[in-house]
Amino acid sequence: METKENNKFKPFNLEQAKAGKPVCTRDGHKARIICFDAKISDNYPIIALVESIENPGSESLYSYSHEGGYRESSISELDLVMISEKKEGWINIYSCVDGNVTCSNPYETKEEAIKYSALSVITDTIRIEWYE
């Protein structure tokens, strides 16, 4: 389920989906959009194949609104969401003279983080992950 704690998903974005950005269902099942203009219903023109819950390795066909919704006016685990890109980097943790703790901006490698901290006293250099 999509939560603020995991941040793995962003709200569905029609233009990004049309541009080929990956989508999945709110509960994390892979989805492949096969068309955006189905003549099934004016309200649900997006057709997607969604990884089956009951039968792994197969897909089920669903129709969606332009907003990625599976049902009208209610949130569903089958709603489409955008998959956030997982990022990782290295930050330096510093202990300040006044007792506060602060950190650097992320660097691509541990070596780079250490290199740019030469003028300060580092408490630690740690690897972090986040989603964008």
mmCIF file of N, CA and C in Angstrom:
data_model
loop_
_atom_site.group_PDB
_atom_site.id
_atom_site.type_symbol
_atom_site.label_atom_id
_atom_site.label_comp_id
_atom_site.label_asym_id
_atom_site.label_seq_id
_atom_site.Cartn_x
_atom_site.Cartn_y
_atom_site.Cartn_z
ATOM 1 N N MET A 1 0.841 -1.178 0.000
ATOM 2 C CA MET A 1 0.000 0.000 0.000
ATOM 3 C C MET A 1 0.889 1.245 0.000
ATOM 4 N N GLU A 2 0.512 2.248 -0.734
ATOM 5 C CA GLU A 2 1.272 3.497 -0.798
ATOM 6 C C GLU A 2 1.146 4.236 0.530
ATOM 7 N N THR A 3 2.287 4.610 1.088
ATOM 8 C CA THR A 3 2.287 5.375 2.329
ATOM 9 C C THR A 3 3.335 6.464 2.242
ATOM 10 N N LYS A 4 3.234 7.442 3.110
ATOM 11 C CA LYS A 4 4.260 8.485 3.161
ATOM 12 C C LYS A 4 5.572 7.895 3.649
ATOM 13 N N GLU A 5 5.503 6.800 4.420
ATOM 14 C CA GLU A 5 6.712 6.209 4.974
ATOM 15 C C GLU A 5 7.586 5.577 3.896
ATOM 16 N N ASN A 6 6.991 4.944 2.877
ATOM 17 C CA ASN A 6 7.852 4.269 1.901
ATOM 18 C C ASN A 6 8.201 5.138 0.710
ATOM 19 N N ASN A 7 7.373 6.110 0.370
ATOM 20 C CA ASN A 7 7.654 7.049 -0.711
ATOM 21 C C ASN A 7 8.109 6.385 -2.009
ATOM 22 N N LYS A 8 7.801 5.130 -2.203
ATOM 23 C CA LYS A 8 8.209 4.443 -3.421
ATOM 24 C C LYS A 8 7.324 4.840 -4.604
ATOM 25 N N PHE A 9 6.166 5.383 -4.327
ATOM 26 C CA PHE A 9 5.227 5.718 -5.384
ATOM 27 C C PHE A 9 4.847 7.193 -5.332
ATOM 28 N N LYS A 10 4.552 7.729 -6.511
ATOM 29 C CA LYS A 10 4.049 9.099 -6.630
ATOM 30 C C LYS A 10 2.665 9.010 -7.279
ATOM 31 N N PRO A 11 1.868 10.044 -7.149
ATOM 32 C CA PRO A 11 0.559 10.026 -7.805
ATOM 33 C C PRO A 11 0.699 9.801 -9.310
ATOM 34 N N PHE A 12 -0.299 9.181 -9.901
ATOM 35 C CA PHE A 12 -0.294 8.904 -11.334
ATOM 36 C C PHE A 12 -0.199 10.215 -12.114
ATOM 37 N N ASN A 13 0.631 10.211 -13.149
ATOM 38 C CA ASN A 13 0.812 11.377 -14.002
ATOM 39 C C ASN A 13 0.635 10.921 -15.447
ATOM 40 N N LEU A 14 -0.455 11.351 -16.077
ATOM 41 C CA LEU A 14 -0.801 10.903 -17.423
ATOM 42 C C LEU A 14 0.306 11.188 -18.432
ATOM 43 N N GLU A 15 0.863 12.392 -18.403
ATOM 44 C CA GLU A 15 1.902 12.754 -19.383
ATOM 45 C C GLU A 15 3.163 11.915 -19.200
ATOM 46 N N GLN A 16 3.548 11.684 -17.960
ATOM 47 C CA GLN A 16 4.724 10.843 -17.719
ATOM 48 C C GLN A 16 4.463 9.406 -18.144
ATOM 49 N N ALA A 17 3.270 8.910 -17.892
ATOM 50 C CA ALA A 17 2.919 7.546 -18.303
ATOM 51 C C ALA A 17 2.947 7.429 -19.826
ATOM 52 N N LYS A 18 2.408 8.436 -20.522
ATOM 53 C CA LYS A 18 2.445 8.433 -21.984
ATOM 54 C C LYS A 18 3.873 8.476 -22.512
ATOM 55 N N ALA A 19 4.769 9.111 -21.744
ATOM 56 C CA ALA A 19 6.178 9.199 -22.139
ATOM 57 C C ALA A 19 6.937 7.911 -21.832
ATOM 58 N N GLY A 20 6.253 6.931 -21.224
ATOM 59 C CA GLY A 20 6.878 5.639 -20.973
ATOM 60 C C GLY A 20 7.440 5.420 -19.587
ATOM 61 N N LYS A 21 7.186 6.364 -18.676
ATOM 62 C CA LYS A 21 7.657 6.169 -17.303
ATOM 63 C C LYS A 21 6.925 4.973 -16.697
ATOM 64 N N PRO A 22 7.612 4.194 -15.838
ATOM 65 C CA PRO A 22 6.993 2.985 -15.282
ATOM 66 C C PRO A 22 5.865 3.289 -14.304
ATOM 67 N N VAL A 23 4.850 2.429 -14.343
ATOM 68 C CA VAL A 23 3.715 2.522 -13.434
ATOM 69 C C VAL A 23 3.487 1.162 -12.775
ATOM 70 N N CYS A 24 2.779 1.206 -11.666
ATOM 71 C CA CYS A 24 2.365 -0.020 -10.997
ATOM 72 C C CYS A 24 1.055 0.286 -10.281
ATOM 73 N N THR A 25 0.491 -0.712 -9.627
ATOM 74 C CA THR A 25 -0.717 -0.473 -8.847
ATOM 75 C C THR A 25 -0.322 0.054 -7.474
ATOM 76 N N ARG A 26 -1.276 0.636 -6.790
ATOM 77 C CA ARG A 26 -1.029 1.204 -5.461
ATOM 78 C C ARG A 26 -0.454 0.157 -4.503
ATOM 79 N N ASP A 27 -0.810 -1.138 -4.708
ATOM 80 C CA ASP A 27 -0.276 -2.179 -3.836
ATOM 81 C C ASP A 27 1.015 -2.799 -4.375
ATOM 82 N N GLY A 28 1.600 -2.197 -5.434
ATOM 83 C CA GLY A 28 2.934 -2.594 -5.882
ATOM 84 C C GLY A 28 3.024 -3.607 -6.999
ATOM 85 N N HIS A 29 1.916 -3.984 -7.621
ATOM 86 C CA HIS A 29 1.971 -4.940 -8.729
ATOM 87 C C HIS A 29 2.336 -4.231 -10.035
ATOM 88 N N LYS A 30 3.216 -4.837 -10.803
ATOM 89 C CA LYS A 30 3.649 -4.257 -12.073
ATOM 90 C C LYS A 30 2.458 -4.080 -13.003
ATOM 91 N N ALA A 31 2.479 -2.981 -13.764
ATOM 92 C CA ALA A 31 1.414 -2.696 -14.720
ATOM 93 C C ALA A 31 2.032 -2.228 -16.029
ATOM 94 N N ARG A 32 1.437 -2.678 -17.128
ATOM 95 C CA ARG A 32 1.871 -2.252 -18.467
ATOM 96 C C ARG A 32 0.683 -1.596 -19.150
ATOM 97 N N ILE A 33 0.794 -0.313 -19.423
ATOM 98 C CA ILE A 33 -0.287 0.380 -20.126
ATOM 99 C C ILE A 33 -0.185 0.023 -21.596
ATOM 100 N N ILE A 34 -1.305 -0.457 -22.153
ATOM 101 C CA ILE A 34 -1.284 -0.837 -23.572
ATOM 102 C C ILE A 34 -2.004 0.173 -24.459
ATOM 103 N N CYS A 35 -2.851 1.038 -23.864
ATOM 104 C CA CYS A 35 -3.421 2.139 -24.646
ATOM 105 C C CYS A 35 -4.023 3.184 -23.722
ATOM 106 N N PHE A 36 -4.137 4.390 -24.260
ATOM 107 C CA PHE A 36 -4.664 5.525 -23.497
ATOM 108 C C PHE A 36 -5.994 6.024 -24.056
ATOM 109 N N ASP A 37 -6.498 5.385 -25.119
ATOM 110 C CA ASP A 37 -7.688 5.903 -25.788
ATOM 111 C C ASP A 37 -8.710 4.820 -26.126
ATOM 112 N N ALA A 38 -8.899 3.872 -25.233
ATOM 113 C CA ALA A 38 -9.867 2.792 -25.467
ATOM 114 C C ALA A 38 -11.270 3.367 -25.594
ATOM 115 N N LYS A 39 -12.060 2.780 -26.450
ATOM 116 C CA LYS A 39 -13.434 3.230 -26.687
ATOM 117 C C LYS A 39 -14.436 2.496 -25.796
ATOM 118 N N ILE A 40 -13.947 1.897 -24.716
ATOM 119 C CA ILE A 40 -14.804 1.144 -23.795
ATOM 120 C C ILE A 40 -15.723 2.084 -23.035
ATOM 121 N N SER A 41 -15.133 3.137 -22.466
ATOM 122 C CA SER A 41 -15.885 4.094 -21.668
ATOM 123 C C SER A 41 -15.149 5.425 -21.715
ATOM 124 N N ASP A 42 -15.900 6.511 -21.808
ATOM 125 C CA ASP A 42 -15.271 7.826 -21.808
ATOM 126 C C ASP A 42 -14.512 8.085 -20.511
ATOM 127 N N ASN A 43 -14.989 7.510 -19.425
ATOM 128 C CA ASN A 43 -14.378 7.755 -18.125
ATOM 129 C C ASN A 43 -13.163 6.864 -17.830
ATOM 130 N N TYR A 44 -13.004 5.760 -18.588
ATOM 131 C CA TYR A 44 -11.930 4.804 -18.324
ATOM 132 C C TYR A 44 -11.227 4.392 -19.617
ATOM 133 N N PRO A 45 -10.520 5.337 -20.259
ATOM 134 C CA PRO A 45 -9.911 5.039 -21.561
ATOM 135 C C PRO A 45 -8.531 4.375 -21.499
ATOM 136 N N ILE A 46 -7.939 4.299 -20.308
ATOM 137 C CA ILE A 46 -6.609 3.686 -20.190
ATOM 138 C C ILE A 46 -6.771 2.192 -19.936
ATOM 139 N N ILE A 47 -6.097 1.403 -20.749
ATOM 140 C CA ILE A 47 -6.114 -0.055 -20.588
ATOM 141 C C ILE A 47 -4.726 -0.504 -20.170
ATOM 142 N N ALA A 48 -4.669 -1.282 -19.091
ATOM 143 C CA ALA A 48 -3.382 -1.773 -18.597
ATOM 144 C C ALA A 48 -3.470 -3.257 -18.276
ATOM 145 N N LEU A 49 -2.358 -3.937 -18.495
ATOM 146 C CA LEU A 49 -2.200 -5.321 -18.059
ATOM 147 C C LEU A 49 -1.469 -5.272 -16.728
ATOM 148 N N VAL A 50 -2.082 -5.890 -15.711
ATOM 149 C CA VAL A 50 -1.535 -5.836 -14.356
ATOM 150 C C VAL A 50 -1.140 -7.240 -13.917
ATOM 151 N N GLU A 51 0.035 -7.327 -13.335
ATOM 152 C CA GLU A 51 0.548 -8.585 -12.805
ATOM 153 C C GLU A 51 -0.508 -9.215 -11.901
ATOM 154 N N SER A 52 -0.838 -10.479 -12.160
ATOM 155 C CA SER A 52 -1.894 -11.166 -11.425
ATOM 156 C C SER A 52 -1.480 -11.485 -9.990
ATOM 157 N N ILE A 53 -2.389 -11.252 -9.073
ATOM 158 C CA ILE A 53 -2.157 -11.576 -7.675
ATOM 159 C C ILE A 53 -2.340 -13.076 -7.457
ATOM 160 N N GLU A 54 -3.388 -13.635 -8.042
ATOM 161 C CA GLU A 54 -3.734 -15.036 -7.833
ATOM 162 C C GLU A 54 -2.876 -15.999 -8.646
ATOM 163 N N ASN A 55 -2.409 -15.551 -9.814
ATOM 164 C CA ASN A 55 -1.692 -16.438 -10.729
ATOM 165 C C ASN A 55 -0.375 -15.792 -11.155
ATOM 166 N N PRO A 56 0.670 -15.889 -10.333
ATOM 167 C CA PRO A 56 1.960 -15.264 -10.666
ATOM 168 C C PRO A 56 2.453 -15.659 -12.057
ATOM 169 N N GLY A 57 2.991 -14.679 -12.767
ATOM 170 C CA GLY A 57 3.475 -14.929 -14.124
ATOM 171 C C GLY A 57 2.447 -14.595 -15.186
ATOM 172 N N SER A 58 1.208 -14.338 -14.778
ATOM 173 C CA SER A 58 0.187 -13.953 -15.749
ATOM 174 C C SER A 58 -0.292 -12.537 -15.430
ATOM 175 N N GLU A 59 -1.084 -11.971 -16.341
ATOM 176 C CA GLU A 59 -1.576 -10.606 -16.183
ATOM 177 C C GLU A 59 -3.089 -10.569 -16.351
ATOM 178 N N SER A 60 -3.686 -9.576 -15.727
ATOM 179 C CA SER A 60 -5.119 -9.337 -15.864
ATOM 180 C C SER A 60 -5.326 -7.968 -16.499
ATOM 181 N N LEU A 61 -6.404 -7.817 -17.252
ATOM 182 C CA LEU A 61 -6.703 -6.585 -17.972
ATOM 183 C C LEU A 61 -7.627 -5.703 -17.138
ATOM 184 N N TYR A 62 -7.273 -4.409 -17.009
ATOM 185 C CA TYR A 62 -8.083 -3.443 -16.265
ATOM 186 C C TYR A 62 -8.186 -2.153 -17.056
ATOM 187 N N SER A 63 -9.275 -1.406 -16.820
ATOM 188 C CA SER A 63 -9.408 -0.081 -17.431
ATOM 189 C C SER A 63 -9.354 0.971 -16.327
ATOM 190 N N TYR A 64 -8.806 2.150 -16.696
ATOM 191 C CA TYR A 64 -8.541 3.206 -15.730
ATOM 192 C C TYR A 64 -8.969 4.568 -16.266
ATOM 193 N N SER A 65 -9.198 5.497 -15.334
ATOM 194 C CA SER A 65 -9.509 6.881 -15.695
ATOM 195 C C SER A 65 -8.212 7.594 -16.092
ATOM 196 N N HIS A 66 -8.334 8.821 -16.599
ATOM 197 C CA HIS A 66 -7.156 9.629 -16.942
ATOM 198 C C HIS A 66 -6.299 9.929 -15.706
ATOM 199 N N GLU A 67 -6.884 9.822 -14.532
ATOM 200 C CA GLU A 67 -6.153 10.062 -13.286
ATOM 201 C C GLU A 67 -5.549 8.780 -12.723
ATOM 202 N N GLY A 68 -5.717 7.660 -13.425
ATOM 203 C CA GLY A 68 -5.172 6.390 -12.965
ATOM 204 C C GLY A 68 -6.077 5.638 -12.010
ATOM 205 N N GLY A 69 -7.296 6.139 -11.832
ATOM 206 C CA GLY A 69 -8.220 5.505 -10.889
ATOM 207 C C GLY A 69 -8.899 4.271 -11.465
ATOM 208 N N TYR A 70 -9.022 3.256 -10.628
ATOM 209 C CA TYR A 70 -9.726 2.026 -11.023
ATOM 210 C C TYR A 70 -11.215 2.148 -10.757
ATOM 211 N N ARG A 71 -11.572 2.798 -9.649
ATOM 212 C CA ARG A 71 -12.977 2.995 -9.295
ATOM 213 C C ARG A 71 -13.261 4.480 -9.179
ATOM 214 N N GLU A 72 -14.453 4.838 -9.503
ATOM 215 C CA GLU A 72 -14.851 6.243 -9.404
ATOM 216 C C GLU A 72 -15.021 6.642 -7.936
ATOM 217 N N SER A 73 -14.419 7.737 -7.560
ATOM 218 C CA SER A 73 -14.539 8.387 -6.247
ATOM 219 C C SER A 73 -14.168 7.508 -5.044
ATOM 220 N N SER A 74 -13.283 6.530 -5.231
ATOM 221 C CA SER A 74 -12.763 5.801 -4.075
ATOM 222 C C SER A 74 -11.341 5.329 -4.379
ATOM 223 N N ILE A 75 -10.546 5.215 -3.346
ATOM 224 C CA ILE A 75 -9.174 4.753 -3.502
ATOM 225 C C ILE A 75 -9.165 3.231 -3.512
ATOM 226 N N SER A 76 -8.405 2.670 -4.452
ATOM 227 C CA SER A 76 -8.328 1.219 -4.597
ATOM 228 C C SER A 76 -6.868 0.797 -4.684
ATOM 229 N N GLU A 77 -6.570 -0.405 -4.217
ATOM 230 C CA GLU A 77 -5.222 -0.949 -4.361
ATOM 231 C C GLU A 77 -4.869 -1.166 -5.829
ATOM 232 N N LEU A 78 -5.879 -1.174 -6.701
ATOM 233 C CA LEU A 78 -5.647 -1.349 -8.135
ATOM 234 C C LEU A 78 -5.395 -0.038 -8.872
ATOM 235 N N ASP A 79 -5.516 1.115 -8.190
ATOM 236 C CA ASP A 79 -5.217 2.402 -8.827
ATOM 237 C C ASP A 79 -3.786 2.397 -9.352
ATOM 238 N N LEU A 80 -3.562 3.115 -10.442
ATOM 239 C CA LEU A 80 -2.211 3.247 -10.981
ATOM 240 C C LEU A 80 -1.462 4.369 -10.267
ATOM 241 N N VAL A 81 -0.185 4.162 -10.024
ATOM 242 C CA VAL A 81 0.708 5.162 -9.447
ATOM 243 C C VAL A 81 2.024 5.120 -10.208
ATOM 244 N N MET A 82 2.788 6.189 -10.093
ATOM 245 C CA MET A 82 4.101 6.260 -10.732
ATOM 246 C C MET A 82 5.137 5.653 -9.797
ATOM 247 N N ILE A 83 6.072 4.925 -10.355
ATOM 248 C CA ILE A 83 7.148 4.336 -9.561
ATOM 249 C C ILE A 83 8.247 5.380 -9.407
ATOM 250 N N SER A 84 8.590 5.661 -8.167
ATOM 251 C CA SER A 84 9.682 6.601 -7.907
ATOM 252 C C SER A 84 11.012 5.916 -8.175
ATOM 253 N N GLU A 85 11.976 6.714 -8.597
ATOM 254 C CA GLU A 85 13.310 6.184 -8.857
ATOM 255 C C GLU A 85 14.099 6.163 -7.549
ATOM 256 N N LYS A 86 14.661 4.988 -7.238
ATOM 257 C CA LYS A 86 15.467 4.849 -6.033
ATOM 258 C C LYS A 86 16.847 5.450 -6.284
ATOM 259 N N LYS A 87 17.265 6.325 -5.379
ATOM 260 C CA LYS A 87 18.579 6.973 -5.467
ATOM 261 C C LYS A 87 19.387 6.569 -4.249
ATOM 262 N N GLU A 88 20.708 6.655 -4.379
ATOM 263 C CA GLU A 88 21.558 6.421 -3.235
ATOM 264 C C GLU A 88 22.770 7.322 -3.299
ATOM 265 N N GLY A 89 23.347 7.600 -2.163
ATOM 266 C CA GLY A 89 24.511 8.459 -2.095
ATOM 267 C C GLY A 89 25.168 8.338 -0.740
ATOM 268 N N TRP A 90 26.163 9.159 -0.522
ATOM 269 C CA TRP A 90 26.938 9.156 0.718
ATOM 270 C C TRP A 90 26.926 10.556 1.312
ATOM 271 N N ILE A 91 26.723 10.638 2.627
ATOM 272 C CA ILE A 91 26.763 11.921 3.312
ATOM 273 C C ILE A 91 27.751 11.865 4.483
ATOM 274 N N ASN A 92 28.280 13.027 4.810
ATOM 275 C CA ASN A 92 29.147 13.158 5.975
ATOM 276 C C ASN A 92 28.318 13.682 7.139
ATOM 277 N N ILE A 93 28.522 13.085 8.307
ATOM 278 C CA ILE A 93 27.879 13.541 9.534
ATOM 279 C C ILE A 93 28.945 14.306 10.332
ATOM 280 N N TYR A 94 28.594 15.512 10.763
ATOM 281 C CA TYR A 94 29.530 16.368 11.486
ATOM 282 C C TYR A 94 29.006 16.672 12.884
ATOM 283 N N SER A 95 29.901 16.684 13.849
ATOM 284 C CA SER A 95 29.579 17.163 15.198
ATOM 285 C C SER A 95 30.091 18.585 15.296
ATOM 286 N N CYS A 96 29.215 19.497 15.634
ATOM 287 C CA CYS A 96 29.588 20.914 15.733
ATOM 288 C C CYS A 96 30.088 21.221 17.145
ATOM 289 N N VAL A 97 30.831 22.305 17.266
ATOM 290 C CA VAL A 97 31.375 22.738 18.553
ATOM 291 C C VAL A 97 30.260 22.990 19.567
ATOM 292 N N ASP A 98 29.116 23.501 19.078
ATOM 293 C CA ASP A 98 28.005 23.816 19.984
ATOM 294 C C ASP A 98 27.189 22.583 20.399
ATOM 295 N N GLY A 99 27.620 21.393 19.957
ATOM 296 C CA GLY A 99 26.927 20.156 20.325
ATOM 297 C C GLY A 99 25.895 19.689 19.320
ATOM 298 N N ASN A 100 25.574 20.514 18.340
ATOM 299 C CA ASN A 100 24.630 20.120 17.298
ATOM 300 C C ASN A 100 25.295 19.158 16.319
ATOM 301 N N VAL A 101 24.461 18.409 15.616
ATOM 302 C CA VAL A 101 24.930 17.495 14.587
ATOM 303 C C VAL A 101 24.334 17.941 13.260
ATOM 304 N N THR A 102 25.120 17.920 12.213
ATOM 305 C CA THR A 102 24.655 18.314 10.885
ATOM 306 C C THR A 102 25.217 17.343 9.860
ATOM 307 N N CYS A 103 24.781 17.492 8.613
ATOM 308 C CA CYS A 103 25.280 16.592 7.566
ATOM 309 C C CYS A 103 25.507 17.366 6.270
ATOM 310 N N SER A 104 26.247 16.729 5.373
ATOM 311 C CA SER A 104 26.534 17.314 4.061
ATOM 312 C C SER A 104 25.425 16.966 3.085
ATOM 313 N N ASN A 105 25.498 17.562 1.903
ATOM 314 C CA ASN A 105 24.659 17.121 0.799
ATOM 315 C C ASN A 105 25.166 15.758 0.352
ATOM 316 N N PRO A 106 24.346 14.963 -0.339
ATOM 317 C CA PRO A 106 24.814 13.640 -0.770
ATOM 318 C C PRO A 106 25.860 13.709 -1.888
ATOM 319 N N TYR A 107 26.784 12.783 -1.841
ATOM 320 C CA TYR A 107 27.796 12.591 -2.875
ATOM 321 C C TYR A 107 27.583 11.226 -3.508
ATOM 322 N N GLU A 108 28.076 11.055 -4.734
ATOM 323 C CA GLU A 108 27.867 9.791 -5.448
ATOM 324 C C GLU A 108 28.639 8.628 -4.845
ATOM 325 N N THR A 109 29.823 8.885 -4.311
ATOM 326 C CA THR A 109 30.641 7.807 -3.746
ATOM 327 C C THR A 109 31.122 8.187 -2.354
ATOM 328 N N LYS A 110 31.508 7.174 -1.586
ATOM 329 C CA LYS A 110 32.054 7.410 -0.248
ATOM 330 C C LYS A 110 33.358 8.192 -0.347
ATOM 331 N N GLU A 111 34.177 7.836 -1.322
ATOM 332 C CA GLU A 111 35.459 8.506 -1.509
ATOM 333 C C GLU A 111 35.276 9.994 -1.784
ATOM 334 N N GLU A 112 34.303 10.330 -2.624
ATOM 335 C CA GLU A 112 34.018 11.730 -2.946
ATOM 336 C C GLU A 112 33.563 12.491 -1.699
ATOM 337 N N ALA A 113 32.708 11.861 -0.900
ATOM 338 C CA ALA A 113 32.227 12.497 0.330
ATOM 339 C C ALA A 113 33.387 12.794 1.269
ATOM 340 N N ILE A 114 34.265 11.835 1.443
ATOM 341 C CA ILE A 114 35.413 12.026 2.336
ATOM 342 C C ILE A 114 36.352 13.096 1.779
ATOM 343 N N LYS A 115 36.572 13.081 0.467
ATOM 344 C CA LYS A 115 37.463 14.050 -0.176
ATOM 345 C C LYS A 115 37.019 15.488 0.101
ATOM 346 N N TYR A 116 35.713 15.759 0.004
ATOM 347 C CA TYR A 116 35.208 17.120 0.166
ATOM 348 C C TYR A 116 34.946 17.504 1.615
ATOM 349 N N SER A 117 35.344 16.651 2.542
ATOM 350 C CA SER A 117 35.151 16.978 3.953
ATOM 351 C C SER A 117 36.474 17.249 4.649
ATOM 352 N N ALA A 118 37.548 17.370 3.910
ATOM 353 C CA ALA A 118 38.898 17.504 4.469
ATOM 354 C C ALA A 118 39.037 18.662 5.442
ATOM 355 N N LEU A 119 38.252 19.711 5.307
ATOM 356 C CA LEU A 119 38.398 20.882 6.169
ATOM 357 C C LEU A 119 37.581 20.788 7.455
ATOM 358 N N SER A 120 36.783 19.750 7.589
ATOM 359 C CA SER A 120 35.908 19.624 8.751
ATOM 360 C C SER A 120 36.162 18.300 9.471
ATOM 361 N N VAL A 121 35.747 18.244 10.702
ATOM 362 C CA VAL A 121 35.871 17.018 11.481
ATOM 363 C C VAL A 121 34.619 16.176 11.260
ATOM 364 N N ILE A 122 34.795 14.995 10.686
ATOM 365 C CA ILE A 122 33.676 14.099 10.378
ATOM 366 C C ILE A 122 33.447 13.152 11.546
ATOM 367 N N THR A 123 32.194 12.972 11.920
ATOM 368 C CA THR A 123 31.840 11.949 12.884
ATOM 369 C C THR A 123 31.730 10.609 12.166
ATOM 370 N N ASP A 124 31.119 10.647 10.963
ATOM 371 C CA ASP A 124 30.959 9.423 10.179
ATOM 372 C C ASP A 124 30.585 9.789 8.741
ATOM 373 N N THR A 125 30.810 8.851 7.830
ATOM 374 C CA THR A 125 30.339 8.948 6.447
ATOM 375 C C THR A 125 29.433 7.762 6.227
ATOM 376 N N ILE A 126 28.169 8.023 5.851
ATOM 377 C CA ILE A 126 27.197 6.929 5.743
ATOM 378 C C ILE A 126 26.509 6.918 4.390
ATOM 379 N N ARG A 127 26.058 5.729 3.989
ATOM 380 C CA ARG A 127 25.304 5.537 2.751
ATOM 381 C C ARG A 127 23.830 5.780 3.053
ATOM 382 N N ILE A 128 23.142 6.516 2.154
ATOM 383 C CA ILE A 128 21.715 6.776 2.311
ATOM 384 C C ILE A 128 20.981 6.386 1.030
ATOM 385 N N GLU A 129 19.687 6.116 1.156
ATOM 386 C CA GLU A 129 18.801 5.832 0.029
ATOM 387 C C GLU A 129 17.577 6.711 0.139
ATOM 388 N N TRP A 130 17.049 7.137 -1.040
ATOM 389 C CA TRP A 130 15.807 7.906 -1.070
ATOM 390 C C TRP A 130 15.135 7.695 -2.411
ATOM 391 N N TYR A 131 13.900 8.117 -2.516
ATOM 392 C CA TYR A 131 13.126 7.974 -3.733
ATOM 393 C C TYR A 131 12.747 9.351 -4.276
ATOM 394 N N GLU A 132 12.862 9.508 -5.589
ATOM 395 C CA GLU A 132 12.452 10.749 -6.256
ATOM 396 C C GLU A 132 11.406 10.442 -7.293
#
